[in-house]
Short mmCIF file of C-alpha atoms in Angstrom, two decimals:
data_model
loop_
_atom_site.label_atom_id
_atom_site.label_comp_id
_atom_site.label_asym_id
_atom_site.label_seq_id
_atom_site.Cartn_x
_atom_site.Cartn_y
_atom_site.Cartn_z
CA VAL H 1 103.29 -80.17 -48.15
CA GLN H 2 99.92 -80.91 -46.86
CA PRO H 3 97.58 -77.99 -46.21
CA GLU H 4 95.75 -77.41 -43.07
CA VAL H 5 92.69 -78.80 -42.67
CA HIS H 6 90.08 -75.56 -41.84
CA TYR H 7 85.92 -75.65 -40.83
CA ALA H 8 83.78 -73.05 -41.82
CA THR H 9 80.11 -73.46 -40.06
CA ARG H 10 76.74 -72.44 -40.75
CA ASP H 11 73.79 -73.06 -38.57
CA GLY H 12 76.56 -75.02 -36.24
CA ALA H 13 77.36 -77.56 -39.03
CA ALA H 14 80.91 -77.74 -40.06
CA VAL H 15 82.21 -77.59 -43.51
CA ALA H 16 85.68 -78.67 -44.00
CA TYR H 17 88.02 -76.81 -46.90
CA GLN H 18 91.96 -76.03 -47.39
CA VAL H 19 93.53 -73.21 -48.71
CA VAL H 20 96.49 -73.87 -50.65
CA GLY H 21 98.42 -70.95 -52.80
CA GLU H 22 99.06 -67.35 -52.84
CA GLY H 23 96.85 -66.23 -55.64
CA PRO H 24 96.38 -63.76 -57.32
CA ARG H 25 92.88 -65.03 -58.48
CA ASP H 26 90.94 -67.34 -55.83
CA LEU H 27 90.09 -70.55 -57.38
CA LEU H 28 87.46 -72.94 -56.02
CA PHE H 29 88.31 -76.39 -57.15
CA LEU H 30 85.45 -78.67 -57.32
CA PRO H 31 86.50 -82.53 -58.38
CA GLU H 32 84.35 -85.38 -58.17
CA TRP H 33 81.83 -85.88 -55.04
CA VAL H 34 84.06 -88.83 -53.52
CA ASN H 35 86.54 -86.76 -51.74
CA ASN H 36 88.21 -86.43 -48.20
CA LEU H 37 90.48 -83.33 -48.09
CA GLU H 38 93.22 -84.91 -45.64
CA MET H 39 93.77 -88.25 -48.26
CA GLN H 40 93.89 -86.70 -51.15
CA TRP H 41 97.60 -85.41 -50.21
CA GLN H 42 98.77 -88.73 -49.82
CA ASP H 43 98.86 -90.29 -53.29
CA PRO H 44 101.05 -88.05 -55.71
CA MET H 45 98.88 -88.33 -58.68
CA LEU H 46 96.00 -86.62 -57.07
CA ALA H 47 97.88 -83.95 -54.93
CA GLY H 48 99.77 -83.07 -58.23
CA PHE H 49 96.46 -81.39 -59.56
CA PRO H 50 96.03 -78.90 -57.11
CA THR H 51 99.57 -78.38 -56.25
CA ARG H 52 99.95 -77.18 -59.98
CA LEU H 53 96.85 -75.05 -59.58
CA SER H 54 98.22 -73.37 -56.55
CA THR H 55 101.46 -71.75 -58.70
CA PHE H 56 98.72 -69.31 -60.29
CA SER H 57 96.00 -69.32 -58.01
CA ARG H 58 95.02 -69.69 -54.19
CA VAL H 59 93.38 -72.42 -54.69
CA VAL H 60 90.02 -73.60 -52.16
CA MET H 61 88.92 -77.08 -52.10
CA LEU H 62 86.11 -78.13 -49.29
CA ASN H 63 84.50 -81.61 -48.43
CA MET H 64 80.56 -80.84 -49.35
CA ARG H 65 78.54 -81.88 -45.93
CA GLY H 66 78.29 -85.24 -45.31
CA ILE H 67 81.56 -86.33 -47.51
CA GLY H 68 84.94 -86.67 -46.07
CA LEU H 69 85.81 -84.17 -43.35
CA SER H 70 82.90 -82.45 -43.18
CA ASP H 71 79.67 -82.79 -40.60
CA PRO H 72 76.92 -85.28 -41.73
CA LEU H 73 73.71 -84.06 -43.37
CA SER H 74 70.92 -83.52 -40.50
CA ARG H 75 67.81 -85.98 -41.17
CA ASP H 76 65.77 -83.62 -42.90
CA GLU H 77 68.43 -82.22 -45.45
CA SER H 78 69.59 -84.37 -48.35
CA THR H 79 72.09 -83.86 -51.59
CA THR H 80 70.76 -81.44 -53.86
CA ILE H 81 73.32 -79.10 -56.23
CA GLU H 82 71.50 -76.11 -54.06
CA GLN H 83 72.69 -77.91 -50.81
CA TRP H 84 76.16 -78.02 -51.78
CA MET H 85 75.79 -74.26 -53.48
CA ASP H 86 75.16 -73.50 -49.81
CA ASP H 87 78.62 -75.38 -48.51
CA ILE H 88 80.39 -73.35 -50.89
CA ALA H 89 78.68 -70.21 -49.76
CA THR H 90 79.62 -70.95 -46.38
CA VAL H 91 83.39 -71.39 -47.12
CA LEU H 92 83.77 -68.79 -49.54
CA ASP H 93 82.28 -66.50 -46.69
CA ALA H 94 84.64 -67.47 -44.22
CA LEU H 95 87.63 -66.68 -46.34
CA ASP H 96 86.04 -63.49 -47.38
CA SER H 97 86.18 -64.55 -51.06
CA ARG H 98 84.34 -62.23 -53.13
CA GLN H 99 84.99 -63.72 -56.14
CA VAL H 100 86.38 -66.84 -57.60
CA ALA H 101 87.20 -68.97 -61.07
CA LEU H 102 85.31 -72.24 -60.61
CA LEU H 103 86.98 -75.68 -62.03
CA GLY H 104 84.61 -78.45 -61.78
CA THR H 105 84.82 -82.17 -62.72
CA GLY H 106 82.37 -84.14 -63.63
CA VAL H 107 79.45 -83.91 -61.33
CA GLY H 108 81.29 -80.85 -59.84
CA GLY H 109 81.20 -79.01 -62.91
CA SER H 110 77.36 -79.58 -63.00
CA LEU H 111 77.61 -78.03 -59.86
CA ALA H 112 79.71 -75.10 -61.45
CA MET H 113 77.71 -74.63 -64.06
CA VAL H 114 74.48 -73.62 -61.64
CA PHE H 115 76.50 -71.80 -59.38
CA ALA H 116 78.09 -69.48 -62.01
CA ALA H 117 74.56 -68.87 -63.59
CA THR H 118 72.91 -68.17 -59.87
CA TYR H 119 75.83 -66.36 -58.77
CA PRO H 120 77.04 -64.60 -61.57
CA GLU H 121 78.61 -61.72 -59.48
CA ARG H 122 80.91 -64.15 -57.56
CA THR H 123 82.18 -65.94 -60.56
CA THR H 124 84.93 -65.17 -62.84
CA ALA H 125 85.18 -67.92 -65.11
CA LEU H 126 84.55 -71.58 -65.13
CA VAL H 127 86.21 -74.51 -66.46
CA LEU H 128 84.44 -77.57 -67.04
CA VAL H 129 86.50 -80.89 -67.28
CA ASN H 130 84.73 -84.31 -68.10
CA SER H 131 81.89 -82.79 -67.15
CA THR H 132 78.07 -82.97 -68.42
CA ALA H 133 74.73 -81.04 -67.97
CA ARG H 134 73.24 -84.36 -67.55
CA SER H 135 73.92 -88.16 -66.97
CA SER H 136 70.67 -90.22 -68.30
CA ALA H 137 69.69 -90.55 -71.57
CA ALA H 138 66.35 -88.98 -72.81
CA PRO H 139 64.72 -88.94 -76.37
CA ASP H 140 66.28 -85.32 -76.93
CA TYR H 141 69.73 -86.51 -75.22
CA PRO H 142 70.71 -89.88 -76.64
CA PHE H 143 74.13 -89.85 -75.44
CA GLY H 144 73.14 -90.61 -71.61
CA ILE H 145 73.08 -93.98 -70.08
CA ASN H 146 69.93 -95.80 -70.08
CA GLN H 147 67.80 -97.18 -67.38
CA GLU H 148 69.31 -100.84 -67.26
CA TRP H 149 72.86 -98.77 -66.84
CA ARG H 150 71.67 -96.59 -63.91
CA GLU H 151 70.29 -99.46 -62.12
CA LYS H 152 73.02 -101.69 -62.49
CA THR H 153 75.85 -99.01 -61.64
CA GLN H 154 73.31 -98.32 -58.51
CA ASP H 155 73.28 -101.76 -57.67
CA GLU H 156 76.99 -102.09 -58.20
CA MET H 157 77.40 -99.09 -56.22
CA SER H 158 75.81 -100.28 -52.93
CA ARG H 159 77.15 -103.63 -53.22
CA SER H 160 80.83 -102.85 -53.80
CA TRP H 161 81.46 -100.00 -52.30
CA GLY H 162 84.67 -99.05 -50.91
CA GLN H 163 86.25 -101.73 -53.29
CA ALA H 164 87.14 -99.21 -55.87
CA PRO H 165 84.10 -100.63 -58.46
CA ILE H 166 84.91 -98.67 -61.26
CA LEU H 167 88.87 -97.81 -60.73
CA GLU H 168 88.79 -99.39 -64.58
CA LEU H 169 86.81 -96.30 -65.85
CA GLN H 170 88.19 -93.61 -63.56
CA ALA H 171 92.09 -94.21 -64.30
CA PRO H 172 92.44 -97.58 -66.60
CA GLU H 173 95.91 -97.24 -66.57
CA MET H 174 95.85 -97.94 -62.82
CA ALA H 175 93.42 -100.41 -62.62
CA GLY H 176 95.92 -103.58 -62.73
CA ASN H 177 97.83 -101.82 -60.08
CA ALA H 178 97.18 -103.56 -56.67
CA ARG H 179 98.63 -101.19 -54.43
CA PHE H 180 96.88 -98.35 -55.71
CA ARG H 181 93.61 -100.00 -55.99
CA ASP H 182 93.81 -100.47 -52.27
CA TRP H 183 94.38 -96.95 -51.66
CA TYR H 184 91.72 -95.61 -53.75
CA ALA H 185 89.22 -98.21 -52.21
CA ARG H 186 90.33 -96.20 -48.96
CA PHE H 187 89.68 -93.01 -50.21
CA GLU H 188 86.43 -94.10 -50.89
CA ARG H 189 85.45 -95.36 -47.66
CA TYR H 190 86.99 -92.27 -46.37
CA GLY H 191 85.12 -90.29 -48.63
CA ALA H 192 81.75 -91.47 -48.25
CA SER H 193 79.76 -94.08 -46.62
CA PRO H 194 77.60 -96.31 -48.68
CA GLY H 195 74.41 -94.79 -48.11
CA MET H 196 75.73 -91.19 -48.82
CA ALA H 197 77.47 -92.86 -51.98
CA LEU H 198 74.09 -94.30 -53.31
CA ASP H 199 72.38 -90.87 -52.08
CA VAL H 200 74.61 -88.73 -54.31
CA LEU H 201 74.65 -91.36 -57.22
CA ARG H 202 71.16 -91.08 -57.66
CA MET H 203 70.88 -87.24 -57.39
CA VAL H 204 73.62 -87.28 -60.03
CA HIS H 205 71.32 -89.73 -62.78
CA ASP H 206 68.22 -87.51 -61.86
CA LEU H 207 69.93 -84.13 -62.26
CA ASP H 208 69.28 -82.27 -65.49
CA VAL H 209 71.00 -78.55 -65.86
CA ARG H 210 70.86 -78.13 -69.61
CA HIS H 211 68.50 -75.17 -69.14
CA VAL H 212 70.71 -73.66 -67.05
CA LEU H 213 73.64 -73.29 -69.63
CA SER H 214 72.27 -70.12 -71.77
CA SER H 215 72.11 -68.37 -68.53
CA ILE H 216 75.74 -68.84 -68.14
CA HIS H 217 77.84 -65.43 -69.40
CA CYS H 218 81.14 -65.40 -67.81
CA PRO H 219 83.88 -67.11 -69.89
CA VAL H 220 83.93 -70.72 -70.25
CA LEU H 221 86.66 -73.44 -71.20
CA VAL H 222 85.15 -77.12 -71.78
CA LEU H 223 87.98 -79.56 -71.73
CA HIS H 224 86.81 -83.26 -72.50
CA ARG H 225 89.16 -86.36 -72.77
CA CYS H 226 88.12 -88.08 -76.22
CA ASN H 227 87.35 -91.53 -74.66
CA ASP H 228 86.14 -91.06 -71.08
CA PRO H 229 84.18 -94.03 -70.41
CA ILE H 230 81.96 -92.46 -67.83
CA VAL H 231 81.05 -89.23 -69.00
CA ARG H 232 81.15 -89.67 -73.10
CA VAL H 233 82.65 -86.63 -75.13
CA GLU H 234 79.51 -86.01 -76.73
CA HIS H 235 78.67 -84.31 -73.12
CA GLY H 236 81.12 -82.18 -73.66
CA ARG H 237 80.69 -81.39 -76.97
CA TYR H 238 76.88 -80.76 -75.91
CA LEU H 239 78.09 -78.23 -73.14
CA ALA H 240 80.42 -76.31 -75.57
CA GLU H 241 77.76 -75.78 -78.15
CA HIS H 242 75.15 -74.71 -75.44
CA ILE H 243 77.04 -72.47 -73.36
CA PRO H 244 77.17 -68.87 -75.19
CA GLY H 245 80.75 -68.11 -76.07
CA ALA H 246 82.44 -71.12 -74.57
CA ARG H 247 85.81 -72.23 -75.62
CA TYR H 248 86.16 -76.31 -76.32
CA VAL H 249 89.19 -78.27 -76.37
CA GLU H 250 89.39 -82.16 -76.69
CA LEU H 251 92.41 -83.86 -75.47
CA PRO H 252 93.13 -87.57 -75.67
CA GLY H 253 92.80 -90.19 -72.99
CA GLU H 254 90.73 -93.08 -71.77
CA GLY H 255 90.34 -92.01 -68.10
CA HIS H 256 87.38 -90.07 -66.53
CA ALA H 257 88.97 -89.05 -63.32
CA PHE H 258 90.95 -85.66 -63.85
CA TRP H 259 94.16 -86.99 -62.22
CA SER H 260 94.18 -90.05 -64.72
CA GLY H 261 96.62 -90.25 -67.89
CA ASP H 262 98.44 -86.95 -68.52
CA PRO H 263 96.58 -84.58 -66.46
CA GLU H 264 99.56 -81.84 -67.46
CA ARG H 265 97.55 -81.17 -70.63
CA LEU H 266 94.70 -80.12 -68.96
CA LEU H 267 96.49 -78.30 -66.52
CA ASP H 268 98.13 -76.42 -69.44
CA GLU H 269 94.74 -75.34 -70.93
CA ILE H 270 93.44 -73.94 -67.75
CA GLU H 271 96.52 -71.98 -66.82
CA GLU H 272 96.64 -70.30 -70.34
CA PHE H 273 92.58 -69.96 -69.80
CA LEU H 274 92.55 -68.89 -66.16
CA THR H 275 95.46 -66.50 -66.53
CA GLY H 276 94.05 -64.59 -69.40
CA ALA H 277 90.03 -64.19 -68.22
CA PRO H 278 89.10 -60.70 -68.04
CA PRO H 279 87.75 -59.48 -64.58
CA ILE H 280 83.71 -59.44 -64.24
CA ALA H 281 81.68 -56.98 -66.06
CA ALA H 282 78.70 -55.72 -64.47
CA VAL H 283 75.44 -58.30 -63.70
CA ASN H 284 72.44 -57.97 -64.00
CA ARG H 285 71.21 -61.23 -65.21
CA LEU H 286 71.24 -64.12 -63.29
CA LEU H 287 69.79 -67.74 -62.87
CA ALA H 288 66.80 -67.38 -60.16
CA THR H 289 63.43 -69.46 -59.30
CA VAL H 290 60.44 -67.24 -59.34
CA LEU H 291 57.34 -67.58 -57.19
CA PHE H 292 54.37 -66.57 -57.68
CA THR H 293 51.35 -67.10 -55.01
CA ASP H 294 47.88 -65.65 -55.10
CA ILE H 295 44.96 -65.77 -53.23
CA VAL H 296 42.10 -68.44 -54.37
CA GLY H 297 38.49 -66.43 -54.43
CA SER H 298 39.96 -63.35 -53.32
CA THR H 299 36.65 -61.04 -54.81
CA GLU H 300 34.28 -63.49 -53.11
CA ILE H 301 35.76 -63.20 -49.85
CA ALA H 302 36.60 -60.10 -49.63
CA ALA H 303 33.14 -58.93 -50.77
CA ARG H 304 31.37 -61.36 -48.33
CA LEU H 305 33.73 -59.80 -45.29
CA GLY H 306 33.73 -56.58 -46.37
CA ASP H 307 36.70 -53.91 -46.86
CA ASP H 308 37.73 -53.65 -43.07
CA ARG H 309 38.17 -57.36 -42.23
CA TRP H 310 39.50 -58.05 -45.70
CA THR H 311 42.21 -55.31 -45.37
CA LYS H 312 42.95 -56.85 -41.92
CA LEU H 313 42.73 -60.41 -43.14
CA LEU H 314 45.02 -59.30 -46.06
CA GLU H 315 47.51 -57.08 -43.69
CA GLU H 316 47.62 -60.86 -41.57
CA HIS H 317 48.18 -62.95 -44.61
CA ARG H 318 51.40 -60.48 -45.76
CA VAL H 319 52.79 -60.74 -42.59
CA LEU H 320 52.66 -64.53 -42.73
CA VAL H 321 53.96 -64.90 -45.92
CA ARG H 322 56.96 -62.56 -45.45
CA GLN H 323 58.06 -64.52 -42.40
CA GLU H 324 57.98 -67.35 -44.62
CA LEU H 325 60.10 -66.17 -46.89
CA ASP H 326 62.02 -64.79 -44.81
CA ARG H 327 62.71 -68.49 -43.36
CA PHE H 328 63.51 -70.00 -46.61
CA ARG H 329 65.67 -67.24 -47.82
CA GLY H 330 63.39 -66.01 -50.55
CA ARG H 331 63.75 -62.47 -51.47
CA GLU H 332 60.80 -60.43 -52.13
CA VAL H 333 60.32 -58.88 -54.98
CA ASP H 334 56.76 -57.68 -55.64
CA THR H 335 53.01 -58.17 -54.23
CA VAL H 336 51.05 -58.33 -57.23
CA GLY H 337 47.08 -57.80 -56.00
CA ASP H 338 46.81 -60.13 -53.07
CA GLY H 339 49.60 -62.77 -54.13
CA PHE H 340 53.41 -62.29 -54.13
CA LEU H 341 56.26 -62.66 -56.42
CA ALA H 342 59.48 -63.96 -54.67
CA THR H 343 62.96 -64.95 -56.26
CA PHE H 344 65.16 -67.65 -54.76
CA ASP H 345 68.72 -69.22 -55.25
CA GLY H 346 67.75 -72.41 -54.51
CA PRO H 347 64.67 -74.01 -56.23
CA ALA H 348 63.92 -76.71 -53.61
CA ARG H 349 63.72 -74.29 -50.79
CA ALA H 350 61.68 -72.10 -53.49
CA ILE H 351 59.13 -75.18 -53.51
CA ARG H 352 59.50 -75.95 -49.52
CA CYS H 353 58.41 -72.21 -48.72
CA ALA H 354 55.67 -72.34 -51.01
CA ALA H 355 54.37 -75.42 -49.26
CA ALA H 356 55.27 -73.83 -45.93
CA ILE H 357 53.21 -70.52 -47.01
CA ARG H 358 49.93 -72.78 -48.24
CA ASP H 359 49.92 -74.15 -44.36
CA VAL H 360 50.41 -71.24 -42.26
CA VAL H 361 47.84 -69.31 -44.62
CA HIS H 362 45.48 -72.09 -44.37
CA SER H 363 45.12 -71.36 -40.66
CA THR H 364 43.78 -68.18 -41.08
CA GLY H 365 40.96 -69.63 -43.54
CA LEU H 366 42.44 -68.33 -46.89
CA GLU H 367 43.97 -71.07 -49.45
CA ILE H 368 46.70 -69.79 -51.70
CA ARG H 369 47.93 -71.30 -55.77
CA ALA H 370 51.25 -71.48 -56.47
CA GLY H 371 53.63 -71.58 -59.64
CA LEU H 372 57.23 -71.70 -59.87
CA HIS H 373 59.82 -71.56 -62.65
CA THR H 374 63.45 -71.37 -62.72
CA GLY H 375 65.27 -69.41 -65.30
CA GLU H 376 67.55 -66.23 -66.21
CA ILE H 377 65.86 -62.68 -64.81
CA GLU H 378 66.96 -59.37 -65.14
CA THR H 379 67.31 -57.37 -62.63
CA ARG H 380 66.78 -53.43 -62.36
CA SER H 381 66.45 -51.05 -59.54
CA GLY H 382 64.74 -53.79 -57.52
CA LYS H 383 62.43 -55.11 -59.89
CA ILE H 384 63.00 -57.71 -62.24
CA THR H 385 62.34 -58.50 -65.60
CA GLY H 386 62.78 -61.62 -68.38
CA ILE H 387 60.43 -64.73 -69.75
CA ALA H 388 61.20 -66.48 -67.15
CA VAL H 389 58.96 -64.28 -64.71
CA HIS H 390 56.29 -64.39 -67.42
CA ILE H 391 56.50 -68.22 -67.61
CA GLY H 392 56.14 -68.34 -63.89
CA GLU H 393 53.12 -66.11 -63.78
CA ARG H 394 51.29 -68.36 -66.39
CA VAL H 395 52.55 -71.04 -64.36
CA GLU H 396 50.79 -70.03 -60.97
CA GLY H 397 47.76 -69.28 -63.36
CA GLU H 398 47.34 -72.93 -64.00
CA ALA H 399 47.10 -73.96 -60.34
CA GLY H 400 44.44 -75.27 -58.61
CA PRO H 401 43.14 -74.05 -55.02
CA GLY H 402 46.13 -75.38 -52.44
CA GLU H 403 48.04 -76.31 -55.22
CA ILE H 404 51.99 -75.69 -55.98
CA LEU H 405 52.75 -76.25 -59.95
CA VAL H 406 56.48 -76.23 -61.07
CA SER H 407 57.97 -76.56 -64.75
CA ARG H 408 59.74 -79.12 -65.92
CA THR H 409 63.10 -77.05 -65.53
CA VAL H 410 62.33 -76.90 -61.63
CA VAL H 411 61.86 -80.53 -61.38
CA ASP H 412 65.21 -81.37 -62.82
CA LEU H 413 66.97 -78.98 -60.66
CA VAL H 414 65.76 -80.20 -57.78
CA ALA H 415 66.85 -83.94 -57.92
CA GLY H 416 67.99 -85.53 -54.64
CA SER H 417 66.11 -83.10 -52.81
CA GLY H 418 63.34 -86.00 -51.95
CA ILE H 419 60.53 -83.80 -52.97
CA ARG H 420 58.04 -85.42 -55.24
CA PHE H 421 56.07 -84.43 -58.08
CA VAL H 422 52.53 -85.43 -59.49
CA ASP H 423 52.67 -85.31 -63.59
CA ARG H 424 49.79 -82.89 -64.49
CA GLY H 425 50.67 -83.28 -68.04
CA SER H 426 51.56 -80.32 -70.89
CA ARG H 427 49.23 -77.67 -70.53
CA PRO H 428 48.66 -74.79 -72.54
CA LEU H 429 49.74 -71.51 -71.25
CA ARG H 430 47.75 -68.24 -72.31
CA GLY H 431 49.81 -66.41 -75.03
CA VAL H 432 52.50 -69.29 -75.23
CA PRO H 433 52.85 -71.58 -78.25
CA GLY H 434 52.89 -75.27 -77.90
CA GLY H 435 52.37 -76.22 -73.96
CA TRP H 436 54.54 -76.55 -71.22
CA HIS H 437 54.99 -79.95 -68.73
CA LEU H 438 53.63 -78.82 -65.61
CA PHE H 439 54.06 -80.45 -62.31
CA ALA H 440 52.05 -80.10 -58.99
CA ALA H 441 54.72 -80.62 -55.69
CA ASP H 442 53.48 -83.56 -53.65
CA ILE H 443 54.49 -81.76 -50.09
CA PRO H 444 51.83 -83.24 -47.27
CA ARG H 445 50.07 -80.50 -45.71
CA ALA H 446 51.58 -79.83 -42.01
CA GLU H 447 48.80 -79.88 -39.46
CA ALA H 448 48.08 -76.34 -38.83
CA THR H 449 47.86 -75.54 -34.92
CA PRO H 450 46.29 -72.57 -34.38
CA VAL J 1 82.64 -72.36 -80.56
CA SER J 2 79.50 -72.09 -79.09
CA ALA J 3 76.94 -72.93 -82.29
CA VAL J 4 73.85 -70.68 -82.09
CA LEU J 5 72.06 -68.35 -84.99
CA ALA J 6 73.71 -65.36 -85.48
CA LEU J 7 71.67 -61.94 -86.62
CA THR J 8 73.13 -59.30 -88.49
CA ASP J 9 72.56 -55.38 -87.18
CA SER J 10 70.02 -55.22 -89.66
CA ALA J 11 68.14 -58.27 -88.72
CA VAL J 12 68.23 -57.25 -85.03
CA GLN J 13 66.52 -53.84 -86.08
CA ALA J 14 63.90 -55.60 -88.48
CA VAL J 15 62.89 -58.35 -85.74
CA LYS J 16 62.82 -55.33 -83.11
CA HIS J 17 60.51 -53.30 -85.43
CA ILE J 18 58.09 -56.49 -86.21
CA VAL J 19 57.88 -57.29 -82.78
CA SER J 20 56.82 -53.96 -81.22
CA SER J 21 54.48 -53.21 -84.18
CA SER J 22 52.45 -56.46 -83.81
CA GLU J 23 49.55 -57.16 -81.29
CA GLU J 24 51.09 -59.43 -79.19
CA VAL J 25 53.85 -56.56 -78.14
CA SER J 26 55.15 -57.49 -74.82
CA GLU J 27 58.16 -56.68 -72.85
CA THR J 28 59.23 -60.62 -73.79
CA GLY J 29 58.00 -61.10 -77.65
CA GLY J 30 59.82 -62.31 -80.17
CA LEU J 31 59.98 -63.62 -83.88
CA ARG J 32 59.33 -67.36 -83.62
CA MET J 33 60.71 -69.97 -86.47
CA VAL J 34 59.42 -73.17 -87.26
CA ALA J 35 61.08 -75.55 -89.66
CA GLU J 36 59.51 -77.23 -92.19
CA ARG J 37 61.16 -79.91 -94.21
CA ALA J 38 60.00 -80.28 -97.95
CA GLY J 39 62.48 -82.87 -98.87
CA THR J 40 65.87 -81.47 -98.75
CA GLN J 41 64.48 -78.05 -98.59
CA ALA J 42 63.53 -76.25 -95.38
CA ASN J 43 61.29 -73.74 -95.28
CA PHE J 44 60.82 -71.40 -92.02
CA GLN J 45 57.26 -70.59 -90.61
CA LEU J 46 57.59 -67.15 -89.00
CA SER J 47 55.37 -65.71 -86.20
CA VAL J 48 55.10 -63.16 -83.67
CA VAL J 49 54.61 -64.41 -80.18
CA PRO J 50 54.67 -62.82 -76.62
CA LEU J 51 56.73 -65.82 -75.04
CA PRO J 52 58.96 -69.06 -76.53
CA ALA J 53 57.27 -72.38 -75.91
CA GLU J 54 58.90 -74.92 -73.77
CA ASP J 55 61.79 -76.03 -75.75
CA ASP J 56 62.40 -73.13 -77.78
CA GLU J 57 66.47 -71.82 -77.97
CA VAL J 58 66.02 -68.40 -76.71
CA ILE J 59 68.14 -65.96 -78.82
CA GLU J 60 68.58 -62.31 -77.46
CA GLU J 61 70.60 -59.94 -78.90
CA GLU J 62 70.02 -56.21 -78.27
CA GLY J 63 66.83 -56.33 -77.38
CA ALA J 64 65.77 -58.69 -80.08
CA ARG J 65 64.61 -62.07 -79.44
CA VAL J 66 64.32 -65.10 -81.58
CA PHE J 67 62.90 -68.01 -80.67
CA LEU J 68 63.93 -71.07 -82.45
CA GLU J 69 61.91 -74.58 -82.31
CA PRO J 70 64.28 -77.11 -81.54
CA GLU J 71 64.59 -78.79 -85.42
CA ALA J 72 65.00 -74.86 -86.47
CA ALA J 73 67.64 -74.52 -83.91
CA SER J 74 69.82 -77.50 -85.19
CA LEU J 75 68.98 -76.36 -88.67
CA LEU J 76 70.28 -72.91 -88.26
CA ASP J 77 73.06 -73.28 -85.40
CA ASP J 78 75.89 -72.46 -87.90
CA LYS J 79 73.83 -69.65 -89.76
CA VAL J 80 73.51 -65.72 -89.91
CA LEU J 81 70.07 -64.18 -90.10
CA ASP J 82 69.97 -61.02 -92.34
CA ALA J 83 67.16 -58.95 -93.14
CA SER J 84 66.85 -56.27 -95.78
CA VAL J 85 63.95 -53.93 -96.41
CA GLU J 86 62.14 -53.30 -99.88
CA GLN J 87 59.18 -51.44 -100.23
CA ASN J 88 58.11 -51.63 -96.70
CA GLN J 89 58.58 -55.67 -97.19
CA VAL J 90 61.06 -57.09 -94.57
CA ALA J 91 62.78 -59.91 -96.50
CA PHE J 92 64.91 -62.33 -94.15
CA THR J 93 67.83 -64.34 -95.60
CA ILE J 94 70.00 -66.99 -94.05
CA ALA J 95 73.63 -67.34 -94.87
CA GLU J 96 76.37 -69.36 -93.60
CA GLN J 97 78.33 -68.07 -90.87
CA ALA J 98 81.96 -67.01 -91.60
CA GLU J 99 84.70 -68.79 -90.36
CA ALA J 100 86.25 -67.03 -87.31
#
C-alpha cells in the first residue's frame, strides 16, 4: 500500500515526505538523491526496501527541495549538505520526531554523517550503505574518481539525463531489462530536472566530509558491496577505519543501488543493528562551525574617538552583529574584547553571516576581520571549548581588514553553495606545528545604504 | 573495527602529566608523534604542542590528547601505546593491539 504524501513547510517552502510503519523507533531513510516519493512505490524492488524497514521502525522519507515532489529551490538557494539538513529538520519538526536513526545510501550517507555529527542529540544510530566521505581522488585519497572521470560523468549526465545513463552501474542485473530501464528513466525524470541533477552531481563531486568522521559518536554500521562500481569498496573501508567504533560488514554484489542484487542481505544486517542499538547517552560534543570576528584597529579608533563615543560605537556594533547572527541562525557564545565568537550548524550560513556583518558594520565606518573553522566542540554551561575553537581564533588572527578567512575543512563542506574562495596558501598559525591551508571567501561587498 | 592507536591507562596518565607540566600548557595541548623512517624501522619524535597540525589525527582519551602526523597515524593504527615510569623518566612503548 502506498503511503500518503504530506508536506512540511518552512519559510513558505514545502518539503514532501512520507511515513510508513508504527515504530518503535524512528528511522530516517536517505536513499540516493534522485527520488520521487510517489513513484518509488510503483516498483517492487524499490518499494520492498522501505517496506521491510517499516516492520521494525516508523520510516520517514522525504524529497529534498528541488527533487521529486518538493518545492523548487529559490534563486538564492543551492543544493548543499546544509540545505538538505534544513529540509530534514523541517520534516522531523513537523512530525515532532525528537530522535532518529539514520540510514543513508550513497550521498545520502554523506549527508547522514554530517547530520549525526552536527545533531548528536537527535541521532540514535547511523547506517551507511555504499557510501563515502568523498567522491573525488586526492593525493591522500587515491581511490576516488579522477578529474577526467568527473568531467565525463558530468557531461554524460547533462546529455543523457532521463535515459537512465548509469543503470548498468546502479544495478547491472537490470541493465538488459527494457521495461525496467524505461521505468527507471521515467523515475529519473520525475526525480529531478537536468539542471538540478547536474547541480547535485557537481556538489557530490566537490564534497569532502572526511574531517567530520572523528566527530561521529553514535553507534555506526558501515555496509558496502565489495564490487560496487560507482563507490568502490575502499570508500567503505575508509569510513569504517575513521569513524570511531564503527562496525563494518562487506557484502557480495555488483550494484551500487541499495535495491540491486540481494537487498535482503543488507536489510538483515540493518535490522539486527538497529534493533540492538542503545539509547543516546548525554551529549556535549558536536560538530559546529565557529566564527570569530574582531574590529580592525580598535585601539587607535578608541584613542581617536575618546571613551564616550567609542563606547557608543561599540554598542551600535554589537547590536548590528547580533541582528545578523540572528538572521543567519548563529548562536552567540561570547563577546571577546570588541569581537564576537558565535557557532553555526551550517558552514555556508556562517560564511554568509560573516560577509553580512562585514558589510553592515562597514556602514558605521568600522572594518572587521573574520575567521571560521568547522570541527568538534564541547559545550558546557553555555561556553564552548575544544581544539576547533582555538583553530578558529588563530584563523581569524591571520585575516586582513575586511577579509573572511576559512580553513580547508570549511571549504570542503560548503560544496554546492556557490561561494568562491581565493587560495591564501599554507600559513603558520601561532603555536601550531606546520601550516594550515587557508582560503578567503570571495563574496563581493553589498552596497551599504545608509 | 575502527583502527586507531589505543592508549593504556598508564599512557593516558603519562601523556596528561607531560602535557600539563610543559611550558606549552593549554586546554587543547597534546603529545605529538612524528614518524621518522630509518630503513625498515621507524622512530617516533615526541613533542608537546598546544594544538595539532592541519592533517594530524587527534586521539582524545579521558583528557589525554595524542596528535599523530599522517605517517605516524598509519604506522600506529593497529598498535597500543603504553608507558612506564622509572627514576622519573617516562618510557613509552608500542605494542600490537590484542585481538578483540
